[in-house]
Coordinates of C-alpha atoms and ligand atoms in Angstrom, one line a residue:
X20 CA 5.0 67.0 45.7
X21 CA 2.4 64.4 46.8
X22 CA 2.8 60.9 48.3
X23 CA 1.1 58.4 46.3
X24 CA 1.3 57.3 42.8
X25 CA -0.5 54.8 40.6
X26 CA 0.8 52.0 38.9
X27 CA -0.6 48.8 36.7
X28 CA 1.7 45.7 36.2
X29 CA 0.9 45.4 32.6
X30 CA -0.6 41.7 31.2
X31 CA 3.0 40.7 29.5
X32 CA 4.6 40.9 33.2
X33 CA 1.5 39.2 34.3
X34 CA 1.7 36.3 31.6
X35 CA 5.6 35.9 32.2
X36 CA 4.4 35.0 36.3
X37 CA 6.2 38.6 37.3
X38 CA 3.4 39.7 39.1
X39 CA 5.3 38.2 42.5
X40 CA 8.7 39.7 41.5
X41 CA 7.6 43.2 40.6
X42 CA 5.4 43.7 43.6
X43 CA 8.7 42.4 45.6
X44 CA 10.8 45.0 43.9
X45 CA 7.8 47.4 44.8
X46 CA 8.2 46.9 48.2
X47 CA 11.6 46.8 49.1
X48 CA 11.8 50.2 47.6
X49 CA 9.7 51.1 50.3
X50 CA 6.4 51.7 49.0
X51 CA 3.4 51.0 51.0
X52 CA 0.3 49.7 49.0
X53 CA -2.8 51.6 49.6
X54 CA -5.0 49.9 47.2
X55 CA -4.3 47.0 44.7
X56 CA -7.0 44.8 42.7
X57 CA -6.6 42.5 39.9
X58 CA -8.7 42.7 37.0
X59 CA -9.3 43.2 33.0
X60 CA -10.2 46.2 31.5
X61 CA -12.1 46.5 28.3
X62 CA -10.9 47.6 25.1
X63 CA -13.0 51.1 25.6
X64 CA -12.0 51.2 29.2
X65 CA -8.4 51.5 27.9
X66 CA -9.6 53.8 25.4
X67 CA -10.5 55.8 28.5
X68 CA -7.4 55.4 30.6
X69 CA -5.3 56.2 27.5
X70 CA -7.3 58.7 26.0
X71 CA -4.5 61.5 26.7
X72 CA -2.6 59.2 24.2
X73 CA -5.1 59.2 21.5
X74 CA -4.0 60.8 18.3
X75 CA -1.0 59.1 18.8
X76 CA 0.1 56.4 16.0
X77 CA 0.3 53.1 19.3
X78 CA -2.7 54.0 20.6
X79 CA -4.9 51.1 19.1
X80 CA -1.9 48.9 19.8
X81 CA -1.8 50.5 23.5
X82 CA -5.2 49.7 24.5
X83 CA -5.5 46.3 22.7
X84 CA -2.8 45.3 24.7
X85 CA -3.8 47.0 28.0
X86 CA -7.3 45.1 27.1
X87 CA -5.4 41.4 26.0
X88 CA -4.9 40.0 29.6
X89 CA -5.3 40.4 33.3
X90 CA -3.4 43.6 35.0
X91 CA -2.6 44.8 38.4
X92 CA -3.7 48.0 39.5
X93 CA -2.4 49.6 42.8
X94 CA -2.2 53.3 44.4
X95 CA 1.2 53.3 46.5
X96 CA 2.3 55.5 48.8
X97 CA 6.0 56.9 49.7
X98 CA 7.7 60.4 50.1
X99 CA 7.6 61.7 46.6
X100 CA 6.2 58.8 45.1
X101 CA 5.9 59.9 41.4
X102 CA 9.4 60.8 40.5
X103 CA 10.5 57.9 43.1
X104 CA 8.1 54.9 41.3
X105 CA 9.3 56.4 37.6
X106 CA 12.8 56.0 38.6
X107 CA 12.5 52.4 40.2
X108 CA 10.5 51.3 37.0
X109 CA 13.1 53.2 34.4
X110 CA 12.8 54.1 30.9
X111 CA 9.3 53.6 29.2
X112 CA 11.6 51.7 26.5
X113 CA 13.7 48.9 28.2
X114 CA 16.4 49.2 26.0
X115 CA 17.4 52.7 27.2
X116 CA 16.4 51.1 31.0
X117 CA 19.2 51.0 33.6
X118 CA 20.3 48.1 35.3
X119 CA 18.7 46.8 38.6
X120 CA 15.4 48.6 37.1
X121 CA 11.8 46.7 36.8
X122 CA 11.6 47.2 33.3
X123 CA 15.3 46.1 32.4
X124 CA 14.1 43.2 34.2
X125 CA 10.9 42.4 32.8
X126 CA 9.9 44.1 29.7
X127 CA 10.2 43.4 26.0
X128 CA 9.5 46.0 24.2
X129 CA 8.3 49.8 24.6
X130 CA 4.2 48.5 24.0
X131 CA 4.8 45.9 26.2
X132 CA 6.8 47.4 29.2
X133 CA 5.5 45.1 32.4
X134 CA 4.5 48.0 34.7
X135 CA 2.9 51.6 34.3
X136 CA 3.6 54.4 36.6
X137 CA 1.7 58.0 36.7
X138 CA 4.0 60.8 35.2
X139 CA 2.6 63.3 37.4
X140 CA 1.0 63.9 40.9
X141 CA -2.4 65.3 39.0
X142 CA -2.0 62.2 36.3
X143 CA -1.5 59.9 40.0
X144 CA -5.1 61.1 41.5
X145 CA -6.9 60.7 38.1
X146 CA -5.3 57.2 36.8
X147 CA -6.1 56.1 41.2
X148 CA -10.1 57.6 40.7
X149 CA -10.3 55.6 38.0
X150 CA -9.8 52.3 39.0
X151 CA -10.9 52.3 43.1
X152 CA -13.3 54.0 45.3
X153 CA -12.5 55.5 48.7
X154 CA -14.0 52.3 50.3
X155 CA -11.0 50.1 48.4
X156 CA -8.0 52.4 49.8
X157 CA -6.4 51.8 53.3
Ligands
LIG210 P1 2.8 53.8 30.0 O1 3.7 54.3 31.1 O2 1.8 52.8 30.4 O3 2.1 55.1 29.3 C1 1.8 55.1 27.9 C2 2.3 53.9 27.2 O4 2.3 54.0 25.8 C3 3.7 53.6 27.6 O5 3.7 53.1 28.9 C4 4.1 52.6 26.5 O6 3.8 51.2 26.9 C5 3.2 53.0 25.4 N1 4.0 53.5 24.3 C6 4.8 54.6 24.3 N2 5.4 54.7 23.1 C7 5.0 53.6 22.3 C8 5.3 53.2 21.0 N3 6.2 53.8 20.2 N4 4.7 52.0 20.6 C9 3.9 51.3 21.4 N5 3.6 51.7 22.7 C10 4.1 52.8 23.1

């Protein structure tokens, strides 16, 4: 079990003006934020991020969108963080979200879901490497 996750608040949430909300939610669930920047990622930068997604059929939809608009990108840190962060965000589909969750809150649709959160503690360190250095983390 490891201590940190990773998570992006996706450019729908950040469109909508949910970037305050969300990280409020974030906090009072009592993770601490170890890195955060905002910023745009490219179309093949998503490509990147996503590529453990490619062959399947939303990937071109997944990484235009991730590529559309300004995100969020933070490492967080709190005992058992992964399975912690997954529950607080809920269901990758909001529709089968439960209540009081950040996607029941916030999101639309399963492409357009307002926040990403790693599925694993390996997934956590590789989605974190890729967006900051050890000089951005504190
Ligand atoms: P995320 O947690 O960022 O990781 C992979 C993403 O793929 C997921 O959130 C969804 O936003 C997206 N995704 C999963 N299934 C579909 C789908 N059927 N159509 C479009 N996007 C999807």
């Amino acid at each position: 079990m490891s201590n940190r996750t990773f998570t992006m608040i996706k450019p729908d949430a950040v469109k909508a003006g949910n970037i305050g909300n969300i990280l409020q939610m974030i906090n009072a669930a009592g993770f601490k934020i170890i890195a955060m920047k905002y910023t745009k990622i490219s179309l093949d930068q998503a490509g990147k991020f996503y590529e453990v997604h490619k062959d399947r059929p939303f990937y071109g939809e997944l990484t235009e969108f991730m590529s559309s608009g300004p995100i969020v990108a933070a490492i967080l840190e709190k005992e058992n963080a992964v399975a912690d962060f997954r529950k607080l965000i809920g269901a990758t589909n909001p529709a089968q979200a439960e209540e009081g969750t950040i996607r029941k809150l916030y999101a639309a649709s399963v492409g357009e879901n307002a926040v990403h959160g790693s599925d694993s503690d390996d997934n956590a360190k590789i989605e974190g490497d890729f967006f900051f250095s050890g000089l951005e983390r504190f």
